[in-house]
């Protein structure tokens, strides 16, 4: 479980630290960039799997559609539109609520009550992210659009739970990338937005496709599979933390007391949300079950 936790944390750090790389794509057609990025991610995963790719079933179709439509293409398009009516800080603050959404909805989808520790941790993460981003402001449909972006972010995780359980993190990530690459290519061709990237833009697309998409997706879904969508959600708070770290390192943003306080609150939220056993009742039930054989258990056994 510790490896899965580290993997999911690394995925969030990669996403947050990719902001300067994404900035290298300024001026390049958005849909074309998304199509190429996901194609690079799909190709990377196919080469890594080397013929060990599991095929999805019809049961996985709704989940993959949710991952691709809402969680990938819809999410990226939503961010662009939302920032026309809201400041980036406001959009980031609303996105910061995704740990709380996952902490409540993920257990509900499984017919369970939310884990109190996870909810408390998520609330701390949300508070820390708001402090880090400064809140921001919005006008017109900015709030609604930001909430749609939040829904897309949550859908990327929630829609993938069943798919990951049945075919695994690597296969689920691969098929999602294939779907996003195909869908993005169709929209790009329809809009006539294909363009030849410069070498800097090509480098950015490769980095985003390999690290943030291929590696990041697999690592994230490993965490979802091992920890549960509710608990792993608190690690989303690491995204603005890594983004802040990169901004400070490159001199784009000063390190302030407010930012440090927000980072501390996020860290406390992650620690609280990941503490405890997510399936405590199942563990307790196993301990109450009788032994499979009539012989008494050896002394000192649980």
Coordinates of C-alpha atoms in Angstrom, one line a residue:
X1 CA 0.0 0.0 0.0
X2 CA 2.9 2.4 0.7
X3 CA 4.2 1.9 -2.8
X4 CA 0.7 2.7 -4.2
X5 CA 0.6 5.8 -2.0
X6 CA 4.0 7.0 -3.2
X7 CA 3.0 6.3 -6.9
X8 CA -0.2 8.4 -6.6
X9 CA 1.7 11.2 -4.9
X10 CA 4.3 11.2 -7.7
X11 CA 1.5 11.4 -10.2
X12 CA 0.1 14.5 -8.5
X13 CA 3.5 16.1 -8.3
X14 CA 4.1 15.4 -12.0
X15 CA 0.9 17.2 -12.9
X16 CA 1.5 20.2 -10.6
X17 CA 5.1 20.5 -11.8
X18 CA 4.1 20.4 -15.5
X19 CA 2.8 23.9 -15.5
X20 CA 6.0 25.4 -17.0
X21 CA 6.0 22.7 -19.7
X22 CA 2.4 23.4 -20.5
X23 CA 3.4 27.1 -20.9
X24 CA 5.7 26.1 -23.8
X25 CA 2.5 25.2 -25.8
X26 CA 1.3 28.8 -25.7
X27 CA 0.0 29.6 -29.2
X28 CA -0.4 26.0 -30.3
X29 CA -3.9 24.8 -31.1
X30 CA -5.4 23.3 -27.9
X31 CA -7.2 20.4 -29.4
X32 CA -4.3 19.4 -31.6
X33 CA -2.0 19.5 -28.6
X34 CA -4.3 17.3 -26.6
X35 CA -4.7 14.8 -29.4
X36 CA -0.9 14.5 -29.9
X37 CA -0.2 14.4 -26.1
X38 CA -2.6 11.5 -25.6
X39 CA -1.3 9.7 -28.7
X40 CA 2.2 9.9 -27.3
X41 CA 0.9 8.6 -24.0
X42 CA -0.9 5.7 -25.7
X43 CA 2.1 4.8 -27.8
X44 CA 4.4 4.9 -24.7
X45 CA 2.1 2.5 -22.8
X46 CA 1.7 0.2 -25.7
X47 CA 5.5 -0.1 -26.0
X48 CA 5.8 -0.7 -22.3
X49 CA 3.1 -3.4 -22.2
X50 CA 4.6 -5.2 -25.2
X51 CA 1.5 -7.2 -26.1
X52 CA 0.2 -7.6 -22.5
X53 CA -2.6 -5.2 -23.0
X54 CA -5.9 -6.4 -21.6
X55 CA -9.0 -5.9 -23.7
X56 CA -11.9 -4.0 -22.1
X57 CA -15.4 -5.5 -22.1
X58 CA -18.7 -3.8 -22.8
X59 CA -19.0 -3.3 -19.1
X60 CA -16.0 -1.0 -19.2
X61 CA -17.5 1.2 -22.0
X62 CA -19.4 3.7 -19.7
X63 CA -16.3 4.0 -17.5
X64 CA -14.0 4.7 -20.4
X65 CA -16.4 7.2 -21.9
X66 CA -16.5 9.0 -18.5
X67 CA -12.7 9.0 -18.2
X68 CA -12.2 10.3 -21.8
X69 CA -15.2 12.5 -22.3
X70 CA -15.5 14.2 -18.9
X71 CA -12.2 13.5 -17.2
X72 CA -9.8 14.2 -20.1
X73 CA -11.1 16.1 -23.1
X74 CA -14.0 17.7 -21.2
X75 CA -11.8 18.7 -18.3
X76 CA -9.2 20.4 -20.4
X77 CA -11.8 22.2 -22.6
X78 CA -13.7 23.2 -19.5
X79 CA -10.6 24.9 -17.9
X80 CA -10.0 27.0 -21.0
X81 CA -13.6 28.2 -21.2
X82 CA -13.9 28.7 -17.4
X83 CA -10.9 31.0 -17.3
X84 CA -12.7 33.4 -19.6
X85 CA -15.1 34.1 -16.8
X86 CA -13.0 33.4 -13.7
X87 CA -9.5 34.0 -12.6
X88 CA -7.1 31.1 -12.6
X89 CA -7.0 31.3 -8.8
X90 CA -10.7 30.8 -8.5
X91 CA -10.8 27.9 -10.9
X92 CA -7.9 26.3 -9.0
X93 CA -9.7 26.9 -5.7
X94 CA -12.8 25.2 -7.0
X95 CA -10.7 22.3 -8.3
X96 CA -9.2 22.1 -4.8
X97 CA -12.6 20.8 -3.6
X98 CA -12.2 17.6 -5.6
X99 CA -10.7 15.7 -2.5
X100 CA -13.9 16.4 -0.6
X101 CA -16.1 15.3 -3.5
X102 CA -14.2 12.0 -3.8
X103 CA -14.3 11.5 0.0
X104 CA -18.1 11.7 -0.1
X105 CA -19.1 10.3 -3.5
X106 CA -16.7 7.3 -3.8
X107 CA -18.0 5.5 -0.6
X108 CA -21.6 6.4 -1.6
X109 CA -21.1 4.6 -5.0
X110 CA -20.0 1.5 -3.1
X111 CA -23.0 1.8 -0.7
X112 CA -20.8 2.8 2.3
X113 CA -20.6 5.8 4.7
X114 CA -17.7 8.2 4.2
X115 CA -14.7 7.7 6.4
X116 CA -14.6 10.5 9.0
X117 CA -10.8 10.7 8.8
X118 CA -10.8 11.0 5.1
X119 CA -13.5 13.7 5.2
X120 CA -11.5 15.7 7.7
X121 CA -8.3 15.3 5.7
X122 CA -10.1 16.4 2.6
X123 CA -11.5 19.5 4.3
X124 CA -8.0 20.4 5.4
X125 CA -6.7 20.0 1.9
X126 CA -9.5 22.1 0.5
X127 CA -8.7 24.8 3.0
X128 CA -5.0 24.7 2.3
X129 CA -5.6 24.9 -1.5
X130 CA -7.8 28.0 -1.1
X131 CA -5.1 29.7 1.0
X132 CA -2.5 28.8 -1.6
X133 CA -4.5 30.0 -4.6
X134 CA -5.9 33.1 -2.9
X135 CA -9.5 32.3 -3.8
X136 CA -9.8 34.5 -6.9
X137 CA -13.0 35.9 -8.4
X138 CA -15.6 35.1 -11.1
X139 CA -18.3 36.7 -13.2
X140 CA -21.2 35.5 -15.4
X141 CA -21.1 31.7 -15.8
X142 CA -17.7 31.5 -14.2
X143 CA -18.9 29.6 -11.1
X144 CA -21.0 27.1 -13.1
X145 CA -18.1 26.5 -15.5
X146 CA -15.7 26.0 -12.6
X147 CA -18.1 23.5 -11.0
X148 CA -18.2 21.6 -14.3
X149 CA -14.4 21.5 -14.4
X150 CA -14.6 20.1 -10.8
X151 CA -17.0 17.4 -12.0
X152 CA -14.6 16.5 -14.8
X153 CA -11.7 16.2 -12.4
X154 CA -13.7 13.9 -10.1
X155 CA -15.1 11.9 -13.1
X156 CA -11.5 11.0 -14.2
X157 CA -11.1 9.1 -10.9
X158 CA -14.6 7.9 -10.2
X159 CA -15.4 6.6 -13.8
X160 CA -12.1 4.7 -13.8
X161 CA -12.7 2.8 -10.6
X162 CA -14.5 -0.2 -12.1
X163 CA -12.4 -0.2 -15.3
X164 CA -9.2 -0.3 -13.2
X165 CA -10.6 -3.1 -11.0
X166 CA -11.3 -5.3 -14.0
X167 CA -8.4 -4.7 -16.4
X168 CA -5.8 -3.0 -14.2
X169 CA -4.2 0.5 -14.1
X170 CA -2.0 0.2 -17.1
X171 CA -4.6 -1.2 -19.5
X172 CA -7.2 1.3 -18.3
X173 CA -4.8 4.2 -18.8
X174 CA -3.9 2.9 -22.3
X175 CA -7.4 2.6 -23.5
X176 CA -8.3 6.0 -22.1
X177 CA -5.4 7.6 -23.9
X178 CA -6.3 5.8 -27.2
X179 CA -9.9 7.1 -26.8
X180 CA -8.7 10.7 -26.0
X181 CA -6.3 10.6 -28.9
X182 CA -8.9 9.5 -31.4
X183 CA -11.6 11.9 -30.0
X184 CA -9.1 14.8 -30.0
X185 CA -8.0 14.0 -33.6
X186 CA -11.6 14.0 -34.8
X187 CA -12.4 17.3 -33.3
X188 CA -9.1 18.8 -34.5
X189 CA -9.7 17.7 -38.0
X190 CA -13.3 18.9 -37.9
X191 CA -12.1 22.4 -36.8
X192 CA -9.1 22.3 -39.1
X193 CA -6.7 23.2 -36.4
X194 CA -3.8 20.9 -37.2
X195 CA -0.4 22.7 -37.1
X196 CA 3.3 21.7 -37.2
X197 CA 4.8 22.3 -33.7
X198 CA 8.1 24.0 -33.2
X199 CA 10.9 21.9 -31.6
X200 CA 10.0 23.5 -28.2
X201 CA 6.4 22.6 -28.6
X202 CA 7.2 19.1 -29.8
X203 CA 9.4 18.6 -26.7
X204 CA 6.6 19.8 -24.4
X205 CA 4.1 17.4 -26.1
X206 CA 6.5 14.5 -25.6
X207 CA 7.2 15.3 -22.0
X208 CA 3.5 15.8 -21.2
X209 CA 2.6 12.6 -23.1
X210 CA 5.3 10.4 -21.5
X211 CA 5.6 11.7 -17.9
X212 CA 2.3 13.4 -17.1
X213 CA 0.0 11.2 -19.2
X214 CA 1.6 7.7 -19.4
X215 CA 3.5 7.5 -16.1
X216 CA 1.1 9.8 -14.2
X217 CA -2.1 8.0 -15.2
X218 CA -0.8 4.6 -14.4
X219 CA 0.7 5.7 -11.0
X220 CA -2.6 7.5 -10.2
X221 CA -4.8 4.5 -10.9
X222 CA -2.5 2.3 -8.9
X223 CA -3.2 4.5 -6.0
X224 CA -6.9 4.4 -6.7
X225 CA -6.8 0.6 -6.9
X226 CA -4.9 0.1 -3.6
X227 CA -6.1 3.0 -1.5
X228 CA -9.6 3.7 -2.8
X229 CA -10.8 6.7 -4.7
X230 CA -11.8 8.5 -1.5
X231 CA -8.5 8.2 0.4
X232 CA -6.2 8.8 -2.6
X233 CA -8.2 12.0 -3.5
X234 CA -6.5 13.9 -0.7
X235 CA -3.2 13.6 -2.6
X236 CA -4.6 16.0 -5.2
X237 CA -3.5 18.7 -2.8
X238 CA 0.0 17.9 -3.9
X239 CA -0.7 19.4 -7.3
X240 CA -0.7 23.1 -6.2
X241 CA 2.1 22.4 -3.8
X242 CA 4.4 21.1 -6.6
X243 CA 3.3 23.9 -8.8
X244 CA 4.2 26.4 -6.1
X245 CA 7.6 24.8 -5.7
X246 CA 8.4 25.0 -9.4
X247 CA 7.2 28.6 -9.5
X248 CA 9.4 29.6 -6.6
X249 CA 12.4 27.7 -8.1
X250 CA 12.1 29.4 -11.5
X251 CA 11.5 32.8 -9.8
X252 CA 8.0 33.2 -11.2
X253 CA 6.5 33.6 -7.7
X254 CA 7.9 34.5 -4.3
X255 CA 7.6 32.2 -1.3
X256 CA 5.3 34.0 1.2
X257 CA 4.2 33.2 4.8
X258 CA 0.6 32.7 3.4
X259 CA 1.8 30.1 0.9
X260 CA 3.8 28.3 3.5
X261 CA 0.8 28.2 5.8
X262 CA -1.4 26.8 3.0
X263 CA 1.2 24.2 2.2
X264 CA 1.3 23.1 5.8
X265 CA -2.5 22.8 6.0
X266 CA -2.4 20.7 2.8
X267 CA 0.3 18.4 4.2
X268 CA -1.7 17.9 7.4
X269 CA -4.8 17.1 5.3
X270 CA -2.9 14.5 3.3
X271 CA -1.6 12.9 6.5
X272 CA -5.1 12.8 8.1
X273 CA -6.9 11.6 5.0
X274 CA -4.4 8.7 4.5
X275 CA -4.3 7.5 8.1
X276 CA -6.3 4.5 9.3
X277 CA -7.6 1.5 7.5
X278 CA -10.0 2.1 4.6
X279 CA -11.6 -1.4 5.1
X280 CA -11.5 -1.6 8.8
X281 CA -14.8 -3.4 9.1
X282 CA -13.6 -6.1 6.7
X283 CA -10.5 -6.6 8.7
X284 CA -12.4 -6.8 12.0
X285 CA -14.8 -9.3 10.4
X286 CA -12.0 -11.6 9.3
X287 CA -10.6 -11.6 12.8
X288 CA -14.0 -12.7 14.2
X289 CA -14.3 -15.5 11.6
X290 CA -13.7 -19.0 13.0
X291 CA -10.6 -20.9 11.9
X292 CA -11.1 -23.0 8.8
X293 CA -10.0 -26.2 10.7
X294 CA -11.0 -27.5 14.1
X295 CA -7.5 -27.4 15.4
X296 CA -6.8 -24.5 17.8
X297 CA -4.7 -21.7 16.4
X298 CA -1.0 -21.5 17.6
X299 CA -0.3 -19.3 20.5
X300 CA 0.3 -15.7 19.5
X301 CA -1.6 -15.8 16.2
X302 CA -4.0 -13.0 15.5

